[in-house]
CSV table of C-alpha atoms in Angstrom, one decimal:
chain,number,residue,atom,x,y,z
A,243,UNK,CA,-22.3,14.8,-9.5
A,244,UNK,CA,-19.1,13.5,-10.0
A,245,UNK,CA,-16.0,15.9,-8.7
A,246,UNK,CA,-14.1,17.2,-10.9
A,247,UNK,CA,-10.0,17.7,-11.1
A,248,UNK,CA,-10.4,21.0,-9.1
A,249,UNK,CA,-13.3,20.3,-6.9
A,250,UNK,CA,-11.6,17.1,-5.4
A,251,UNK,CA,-8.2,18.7,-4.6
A,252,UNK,CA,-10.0,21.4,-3.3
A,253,UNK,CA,-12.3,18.9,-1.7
A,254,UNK,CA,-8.8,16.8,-0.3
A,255,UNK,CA,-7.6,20.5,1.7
A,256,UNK,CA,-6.6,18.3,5.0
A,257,UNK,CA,-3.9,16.3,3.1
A,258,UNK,CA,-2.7,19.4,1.1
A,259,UNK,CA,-2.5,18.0,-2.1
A,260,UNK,CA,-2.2,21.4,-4.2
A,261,UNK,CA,0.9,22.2,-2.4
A,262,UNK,CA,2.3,18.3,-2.7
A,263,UNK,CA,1.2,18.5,-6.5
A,264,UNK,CA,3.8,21.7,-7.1
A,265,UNK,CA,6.4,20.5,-5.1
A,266,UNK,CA,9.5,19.3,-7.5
A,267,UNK,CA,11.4,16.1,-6.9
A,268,UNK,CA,14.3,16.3,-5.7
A,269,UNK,CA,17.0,15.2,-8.2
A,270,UNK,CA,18.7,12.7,-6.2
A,271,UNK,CA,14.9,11.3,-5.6
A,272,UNK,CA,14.1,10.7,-8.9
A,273,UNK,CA,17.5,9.4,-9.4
A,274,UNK,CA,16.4,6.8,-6.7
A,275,UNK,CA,13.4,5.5,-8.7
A,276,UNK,CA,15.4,5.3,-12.0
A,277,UNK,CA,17.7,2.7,-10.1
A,278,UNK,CA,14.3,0.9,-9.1
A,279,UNK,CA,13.3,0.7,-12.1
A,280,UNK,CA,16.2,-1.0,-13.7
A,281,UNK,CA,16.4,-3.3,-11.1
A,282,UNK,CA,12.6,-4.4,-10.8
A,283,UNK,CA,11.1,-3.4,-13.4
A,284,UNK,CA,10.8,-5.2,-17.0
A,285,UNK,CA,10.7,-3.3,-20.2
A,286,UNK,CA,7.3,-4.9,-20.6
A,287,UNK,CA,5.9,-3.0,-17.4
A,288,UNK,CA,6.3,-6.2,-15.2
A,289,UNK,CA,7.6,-5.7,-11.7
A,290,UNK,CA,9.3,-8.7,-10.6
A,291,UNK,CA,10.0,-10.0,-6.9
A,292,UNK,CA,13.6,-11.5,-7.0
A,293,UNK,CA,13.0,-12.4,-3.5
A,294,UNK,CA,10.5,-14.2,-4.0
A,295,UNK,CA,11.6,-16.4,-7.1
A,296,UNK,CA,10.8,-13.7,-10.1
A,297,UNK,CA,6.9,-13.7,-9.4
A,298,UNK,CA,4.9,-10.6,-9.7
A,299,UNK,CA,1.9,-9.2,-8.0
A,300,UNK,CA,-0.7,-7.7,-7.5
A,301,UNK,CA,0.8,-5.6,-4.6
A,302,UNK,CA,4.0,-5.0,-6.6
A,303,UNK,CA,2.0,-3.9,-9.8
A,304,UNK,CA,-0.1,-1.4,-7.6
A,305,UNK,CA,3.5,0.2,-6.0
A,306,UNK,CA,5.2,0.3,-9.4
A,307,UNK,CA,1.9,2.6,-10.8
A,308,UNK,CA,1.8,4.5,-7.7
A,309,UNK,CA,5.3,5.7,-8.0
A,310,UNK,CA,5.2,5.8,-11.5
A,311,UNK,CA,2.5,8.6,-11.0
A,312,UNK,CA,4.4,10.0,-8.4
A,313,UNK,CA,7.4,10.7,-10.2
A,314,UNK,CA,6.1,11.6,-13.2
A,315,UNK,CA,6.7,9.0,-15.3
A,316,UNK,CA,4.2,8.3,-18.1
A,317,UNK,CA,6.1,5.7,-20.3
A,318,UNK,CA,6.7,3.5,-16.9
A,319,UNK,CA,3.1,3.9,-15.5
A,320,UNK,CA,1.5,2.8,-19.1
A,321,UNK,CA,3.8,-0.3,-19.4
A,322,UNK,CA,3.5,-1.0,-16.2
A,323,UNK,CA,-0.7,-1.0,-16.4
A,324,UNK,CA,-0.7,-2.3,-19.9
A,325,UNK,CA,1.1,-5.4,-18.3
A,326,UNK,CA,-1.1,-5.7,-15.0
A,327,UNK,CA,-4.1,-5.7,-17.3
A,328,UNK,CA,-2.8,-8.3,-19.7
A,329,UNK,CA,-1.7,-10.8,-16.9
A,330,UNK,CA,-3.4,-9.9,-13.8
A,331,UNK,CA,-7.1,-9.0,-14.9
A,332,UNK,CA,-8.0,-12.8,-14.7
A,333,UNK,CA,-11.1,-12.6,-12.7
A,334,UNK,CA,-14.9,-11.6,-13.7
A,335,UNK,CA,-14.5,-8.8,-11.4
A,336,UNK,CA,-12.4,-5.6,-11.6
A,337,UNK,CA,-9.8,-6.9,-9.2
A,338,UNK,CA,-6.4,-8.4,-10.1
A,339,UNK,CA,-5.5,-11.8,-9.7
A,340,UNK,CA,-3.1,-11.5,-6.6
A,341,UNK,CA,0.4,-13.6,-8.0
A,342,UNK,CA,1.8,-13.9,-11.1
A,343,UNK,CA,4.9,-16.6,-11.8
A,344,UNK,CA,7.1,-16.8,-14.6
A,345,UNK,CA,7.6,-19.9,-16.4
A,346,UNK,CA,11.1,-22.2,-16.1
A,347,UNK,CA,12.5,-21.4,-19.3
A,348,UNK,CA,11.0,-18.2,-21.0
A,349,UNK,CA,10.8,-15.1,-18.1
A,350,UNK,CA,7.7,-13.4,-19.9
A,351,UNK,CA,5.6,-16.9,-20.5
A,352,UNK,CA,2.6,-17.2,-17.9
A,353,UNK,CA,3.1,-20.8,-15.6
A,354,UNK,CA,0.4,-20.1,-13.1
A,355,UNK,CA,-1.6,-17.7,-11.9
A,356,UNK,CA,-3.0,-17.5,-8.5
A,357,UNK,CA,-6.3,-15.9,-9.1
A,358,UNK,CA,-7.4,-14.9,-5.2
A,359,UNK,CA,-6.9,-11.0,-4.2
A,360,UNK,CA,-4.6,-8.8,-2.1
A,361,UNK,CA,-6.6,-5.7,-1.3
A,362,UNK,CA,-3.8,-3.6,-1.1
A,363,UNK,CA,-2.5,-3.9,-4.9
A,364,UNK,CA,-5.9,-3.2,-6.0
A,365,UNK,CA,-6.1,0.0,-3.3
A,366,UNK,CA,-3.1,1.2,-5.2
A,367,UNK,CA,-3.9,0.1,-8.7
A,368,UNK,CA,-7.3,2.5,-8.1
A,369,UNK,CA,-5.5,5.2,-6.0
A,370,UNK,CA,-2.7,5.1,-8.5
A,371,UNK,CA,-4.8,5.7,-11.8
A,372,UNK,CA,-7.5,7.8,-10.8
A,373,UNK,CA,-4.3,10.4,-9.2
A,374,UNK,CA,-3.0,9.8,-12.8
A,375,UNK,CA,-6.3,11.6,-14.4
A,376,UNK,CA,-7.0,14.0,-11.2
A,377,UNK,CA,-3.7,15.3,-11.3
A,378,UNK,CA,-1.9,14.6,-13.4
A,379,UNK,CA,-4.0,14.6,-16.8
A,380,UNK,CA,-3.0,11.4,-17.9
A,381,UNK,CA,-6.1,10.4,-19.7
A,382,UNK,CA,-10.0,9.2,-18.1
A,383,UNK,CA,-9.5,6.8,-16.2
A,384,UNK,CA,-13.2,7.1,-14.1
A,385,UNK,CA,-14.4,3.8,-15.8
A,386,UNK,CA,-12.0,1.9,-14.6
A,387,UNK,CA,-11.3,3.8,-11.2
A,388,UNK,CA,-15.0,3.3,-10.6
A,389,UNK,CA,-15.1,-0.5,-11.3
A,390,UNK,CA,-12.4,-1.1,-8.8
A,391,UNK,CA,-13.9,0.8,-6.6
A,392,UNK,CA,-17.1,-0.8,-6.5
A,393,UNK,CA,-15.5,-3.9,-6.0
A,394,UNK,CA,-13.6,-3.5,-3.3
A,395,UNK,CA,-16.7,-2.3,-1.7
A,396,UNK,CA,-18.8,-5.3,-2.4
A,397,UNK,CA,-16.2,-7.8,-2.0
A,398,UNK,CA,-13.8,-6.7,0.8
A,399,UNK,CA,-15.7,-5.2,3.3
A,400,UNK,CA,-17.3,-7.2,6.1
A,401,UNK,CA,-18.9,-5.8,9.2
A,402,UNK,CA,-17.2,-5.4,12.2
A,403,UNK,CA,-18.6,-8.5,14.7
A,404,UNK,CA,-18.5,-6.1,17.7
A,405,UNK,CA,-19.8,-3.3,15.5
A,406,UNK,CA,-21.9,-4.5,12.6
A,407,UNK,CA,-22.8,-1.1,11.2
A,408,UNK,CA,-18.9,-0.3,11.0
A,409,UNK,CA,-17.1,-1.8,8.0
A,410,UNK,CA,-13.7,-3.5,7.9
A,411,UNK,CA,-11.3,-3.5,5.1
A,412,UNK,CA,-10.1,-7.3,5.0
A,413,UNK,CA,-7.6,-8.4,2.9
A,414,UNK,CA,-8.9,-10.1,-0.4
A,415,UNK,CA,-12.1,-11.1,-2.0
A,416,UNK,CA,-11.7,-14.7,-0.8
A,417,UNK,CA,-10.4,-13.9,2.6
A,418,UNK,CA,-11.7,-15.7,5.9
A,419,UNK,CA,-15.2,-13.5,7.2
A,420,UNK,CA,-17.8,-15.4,9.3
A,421,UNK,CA,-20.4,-13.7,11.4
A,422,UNK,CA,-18.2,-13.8,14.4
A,423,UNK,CA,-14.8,-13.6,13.3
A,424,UNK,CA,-13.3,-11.3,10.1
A,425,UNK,CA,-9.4,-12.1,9.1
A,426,UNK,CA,-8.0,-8.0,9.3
A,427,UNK,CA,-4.4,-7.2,8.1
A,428,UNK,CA,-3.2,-3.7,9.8
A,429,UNK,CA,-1.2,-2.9,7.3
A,430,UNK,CA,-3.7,-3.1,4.2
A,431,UNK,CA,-5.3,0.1,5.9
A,432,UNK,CA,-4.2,3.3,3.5
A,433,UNK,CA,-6.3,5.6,4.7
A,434,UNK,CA,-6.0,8.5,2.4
A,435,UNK,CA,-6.1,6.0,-0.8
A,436,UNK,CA,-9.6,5.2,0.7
A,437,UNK,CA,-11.0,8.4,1.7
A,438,UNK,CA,-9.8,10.0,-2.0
A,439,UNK,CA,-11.1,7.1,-3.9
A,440,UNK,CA,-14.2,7.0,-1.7
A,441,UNK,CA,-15.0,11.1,-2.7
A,442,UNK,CA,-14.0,10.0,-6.1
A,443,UNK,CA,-16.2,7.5,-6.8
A,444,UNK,CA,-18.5,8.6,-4.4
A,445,UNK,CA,-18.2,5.3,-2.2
A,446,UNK,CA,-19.1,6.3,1.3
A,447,UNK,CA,-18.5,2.8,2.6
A,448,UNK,CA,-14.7,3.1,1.6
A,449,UNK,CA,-14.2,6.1,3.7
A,450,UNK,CA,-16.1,4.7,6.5
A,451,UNK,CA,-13.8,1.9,6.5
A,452,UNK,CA,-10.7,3.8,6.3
A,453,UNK,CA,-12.3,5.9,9.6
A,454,UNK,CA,-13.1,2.2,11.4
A,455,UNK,CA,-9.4,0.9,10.0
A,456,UNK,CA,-7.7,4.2,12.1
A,457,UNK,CA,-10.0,3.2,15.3
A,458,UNK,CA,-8.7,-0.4,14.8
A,459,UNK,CA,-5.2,0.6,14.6
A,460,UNK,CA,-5.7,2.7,17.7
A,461,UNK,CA,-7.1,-0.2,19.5
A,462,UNK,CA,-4.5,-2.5,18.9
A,463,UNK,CA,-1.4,0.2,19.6
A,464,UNK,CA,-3.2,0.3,22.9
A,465,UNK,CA,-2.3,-3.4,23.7
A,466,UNK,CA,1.3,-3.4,22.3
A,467,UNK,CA,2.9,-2.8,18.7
A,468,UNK,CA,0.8,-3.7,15.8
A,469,UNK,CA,0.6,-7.1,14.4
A,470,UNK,CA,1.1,-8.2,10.9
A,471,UNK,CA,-2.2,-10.1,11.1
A,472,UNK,CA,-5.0,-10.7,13.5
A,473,UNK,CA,-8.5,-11.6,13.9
A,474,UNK,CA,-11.4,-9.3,15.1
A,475,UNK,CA,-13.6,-11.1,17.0
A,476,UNK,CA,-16.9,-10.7,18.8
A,477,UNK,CA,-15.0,-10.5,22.0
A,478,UNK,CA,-12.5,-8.3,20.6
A,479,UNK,CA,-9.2,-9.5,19.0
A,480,UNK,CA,-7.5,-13.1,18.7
A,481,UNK,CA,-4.4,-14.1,17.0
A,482,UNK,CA,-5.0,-15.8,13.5
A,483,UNK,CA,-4.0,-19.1,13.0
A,484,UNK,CA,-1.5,-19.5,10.5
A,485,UNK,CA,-0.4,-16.0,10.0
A,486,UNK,CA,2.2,-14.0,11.5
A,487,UNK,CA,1.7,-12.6,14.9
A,488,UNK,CA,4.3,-10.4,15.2
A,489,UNK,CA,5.4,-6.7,14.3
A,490,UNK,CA,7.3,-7.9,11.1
A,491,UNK,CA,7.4,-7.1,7.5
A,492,UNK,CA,3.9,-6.0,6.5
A,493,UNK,CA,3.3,-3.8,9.7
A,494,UNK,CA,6.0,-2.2,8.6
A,495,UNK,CA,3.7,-0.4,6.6
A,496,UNK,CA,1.2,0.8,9.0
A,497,UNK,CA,3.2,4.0,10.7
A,498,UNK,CA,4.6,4.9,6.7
A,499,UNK,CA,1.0,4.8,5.5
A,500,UNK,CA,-0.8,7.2,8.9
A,501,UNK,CA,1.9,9.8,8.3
A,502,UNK,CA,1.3,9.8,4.3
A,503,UNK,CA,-2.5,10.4,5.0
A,504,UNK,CA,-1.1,13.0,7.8
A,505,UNK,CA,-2.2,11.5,10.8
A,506,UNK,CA,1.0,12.5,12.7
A,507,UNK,CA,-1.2,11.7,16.6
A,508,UNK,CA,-2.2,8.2,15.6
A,509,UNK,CA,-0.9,6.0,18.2
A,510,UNK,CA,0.3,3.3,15.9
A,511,UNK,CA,2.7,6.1,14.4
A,512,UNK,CA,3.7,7.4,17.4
A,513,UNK,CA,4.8,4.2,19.3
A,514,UNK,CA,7.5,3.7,16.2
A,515,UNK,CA,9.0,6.9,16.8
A,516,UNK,CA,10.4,5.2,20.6
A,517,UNK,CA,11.5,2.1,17.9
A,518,UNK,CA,13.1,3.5,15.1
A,519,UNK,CA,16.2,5.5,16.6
A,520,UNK,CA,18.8,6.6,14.2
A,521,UNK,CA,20.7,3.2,14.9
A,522,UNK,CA,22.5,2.2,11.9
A,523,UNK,CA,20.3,-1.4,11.9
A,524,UNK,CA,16.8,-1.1,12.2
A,525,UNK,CA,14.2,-3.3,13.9
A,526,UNK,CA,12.4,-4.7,11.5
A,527,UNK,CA,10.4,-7.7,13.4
A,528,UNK,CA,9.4,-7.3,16.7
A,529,UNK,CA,7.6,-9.0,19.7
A,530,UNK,CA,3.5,-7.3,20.7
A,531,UNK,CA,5.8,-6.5,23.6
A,532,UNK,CA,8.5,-4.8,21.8
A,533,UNK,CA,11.6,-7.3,21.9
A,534,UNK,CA,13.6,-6.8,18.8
A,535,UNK,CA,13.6,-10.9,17.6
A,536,UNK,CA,15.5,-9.6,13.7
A,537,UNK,CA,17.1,-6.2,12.2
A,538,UNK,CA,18.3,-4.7,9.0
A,539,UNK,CA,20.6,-2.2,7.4
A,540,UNK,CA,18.4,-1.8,4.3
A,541,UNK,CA,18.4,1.7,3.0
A,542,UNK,CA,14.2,1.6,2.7
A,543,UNK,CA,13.6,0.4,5.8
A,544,UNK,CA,16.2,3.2,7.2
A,545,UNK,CA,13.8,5.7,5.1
A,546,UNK,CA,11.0,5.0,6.4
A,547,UNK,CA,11.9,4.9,10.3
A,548,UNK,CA,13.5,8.3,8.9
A,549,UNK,CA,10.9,10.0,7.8
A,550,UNK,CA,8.5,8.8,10.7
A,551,UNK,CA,11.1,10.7,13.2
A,552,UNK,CA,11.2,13.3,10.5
A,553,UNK,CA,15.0,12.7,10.2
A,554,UNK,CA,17.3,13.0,7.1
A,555,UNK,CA,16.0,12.5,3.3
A,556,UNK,CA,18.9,10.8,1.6
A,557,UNK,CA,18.0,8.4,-0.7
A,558,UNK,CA,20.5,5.5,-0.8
A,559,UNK,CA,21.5,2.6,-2.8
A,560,UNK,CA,21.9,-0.6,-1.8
A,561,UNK,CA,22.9,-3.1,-4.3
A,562,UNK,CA,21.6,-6.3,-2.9
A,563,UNK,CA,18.5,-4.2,-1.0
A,564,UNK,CA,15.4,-6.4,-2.6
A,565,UNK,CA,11.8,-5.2,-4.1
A,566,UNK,CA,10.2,-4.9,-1.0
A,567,UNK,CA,12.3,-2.4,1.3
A,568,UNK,CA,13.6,-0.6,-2.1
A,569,UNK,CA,9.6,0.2,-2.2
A,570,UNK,CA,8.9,1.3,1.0
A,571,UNK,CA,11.9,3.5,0.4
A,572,UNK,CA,10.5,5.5,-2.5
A,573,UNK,CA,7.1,5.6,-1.1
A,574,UNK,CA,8.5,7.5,2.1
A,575,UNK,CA,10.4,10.1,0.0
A,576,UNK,CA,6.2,10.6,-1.8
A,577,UNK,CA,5.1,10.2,1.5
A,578,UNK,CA,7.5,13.1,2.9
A,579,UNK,CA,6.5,15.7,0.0
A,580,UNK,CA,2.7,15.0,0.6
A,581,UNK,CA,2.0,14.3,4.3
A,582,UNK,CA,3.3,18.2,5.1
A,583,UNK,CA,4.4,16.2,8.2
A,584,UNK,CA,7.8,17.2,8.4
């Protein structure tokens, strides 16, 4: 039996969902994601990547419906979905084709689409809609909650070569797996978007592999800070050729996405509390070891550090702050009202 609106929040009681759910945003909050979306979000529900030369993903598309959701905001969260499924839902299966670029003279004509996966935009696309129907009523969206669901299951989960009944999330469809070796991003690892889609849908394997993805993390804050990338091996974990090494820009993410599911003892939370101080410029890519090799005064990446050291909520603006941090900033402000962490 499939659960229904009040089952699953009363099912979800360890992340305390009724109470996040009632919670008003602040003002000066929702003023914050008015400002992102002017600035990165098209009227047709595209949200571009100025960084990055105007593209859109997958990744960006999944934040944008996320906060959308979270801030109440039906108009953005249709335009934004109407877009991603116009553009992005390339493939034969549910998931979105991961980048989207705009063409040299006309901003909304398609000049290429890159049609491999980033499990994280379609962990958010899924988590996003099916909190738009559970709560709030915004439409079915089980069809389509299901369907992404079920692929991610089947086509981005590998076993663990050390443990081969324990799945691990990996980071596309098409992404490096062999017997011996699985490719494993730290930072794709959301574990309350997997445990609520898994009772959702009713996908075990999803919360089993958000369970295995918090043992991961655990293992690797035992050896140092946690790496943007790495490979799990038979004999336990390698760099990955190619991809970065260090703490930097995607593990970010890790620490902002344990307290969110309210996992305030995780190690790979706790050992960013000793790193993000209330120092004006934050370190934003570090050594394994903890040398600070680049820092940044952007106001996101100051929220976040803030909110794991359960400092100040001020949401700033920052003119020339891009997509990225400007993201990570309004997620911690959701995080903050749903974790009960602080």
């Amino acid at each position: 039996m499939k659960l229904t609106r009040r089952r699953l929040i009363a099912t979800l009681t360890g992340f305390a969902l009724p109470m996040a759910f009632l919670t008003p945003v602040r003002a000066d909050e929702r003023a914050a994601w008015d400002v992102w979306k002017s600035r990165f979000l098209a009227g047709n529900g595209r949200v571009i990547d100025h960084l990055q030369d105007g593209v859109s993903h997958s990744e960006g598309q999944g934040y944008g419906l996320l906060l959308a959701q979270a801030f109440g905001d039906r108009e953005a969260f249709d335009t934004i979905e109407s877009w991603t499924r116009e553009h992005l839902l390339i493939r034969d299966d549910a998931l979105m084709a991961w980048r989207w670029s705009p063409s040299e003279n006309r901003d909304d004509e398609l000049a290429g689409n890159d049609w491999h996966t980033a499990t994280d935009g379609d962990l958010f696309r899924a988590w996003a809609l099916m909190r738009a129907e559970v709560f709030s009523g915004w439409g079915d969206r089980r069809g389509t909650v299901e369907a992404i669901a079920n692929a991610l299951a089947a086509l981005c989960l590998e076993p663990d070569p050390r443990a081969p009944d324990e799945p691990i999330l990996t980071p596309g469809a098409e992404a490096m797996s062999e017997p011996d070796r699985v490719l494993f991003n730290p930072s794709y690892i959301m574990p309350r978007a997997m445990r609520e889609l898994g009772l959702y849908t009713e996908r075990e394997a999803l919360i089993r592999a958000a369970d295995h993805g918090e043992t991961i993390l655990a293992e690797l804050a035992a050896t140092g800070l946690v790496p943007d990338w790495v490979l799990v091996t038979r004999d336990g974990f390698r760099p990955a050729e190619g991809y970065g090494a260090n703490h930097g820009y995607d593990a970010i993410r890790v620490a902002l996405y344990l307290h969110w599911s309210g996992n305030a003892a995780h190690p790979a939370r706790t050992q960013k509390q000793e790193i993000w101080t209330d120092e004006a410029r934050v370190p934003v890519v570090l050594t394994p070891q903890g040398e600070v090799l680049e820092r940044s005064t952007y106001p996101g990446y100051r929220a976040v550090a803030d909110l794991i050291r359960c400092g100040p909520n001020d949401p700033a603006e920052d003119a020339g702050e891009p997509y990225y941090p400007a993201a990570l900033g309004l997620m911690s402000s959701v995080a903050r009202r749903e974790s009960g962490l602080c």
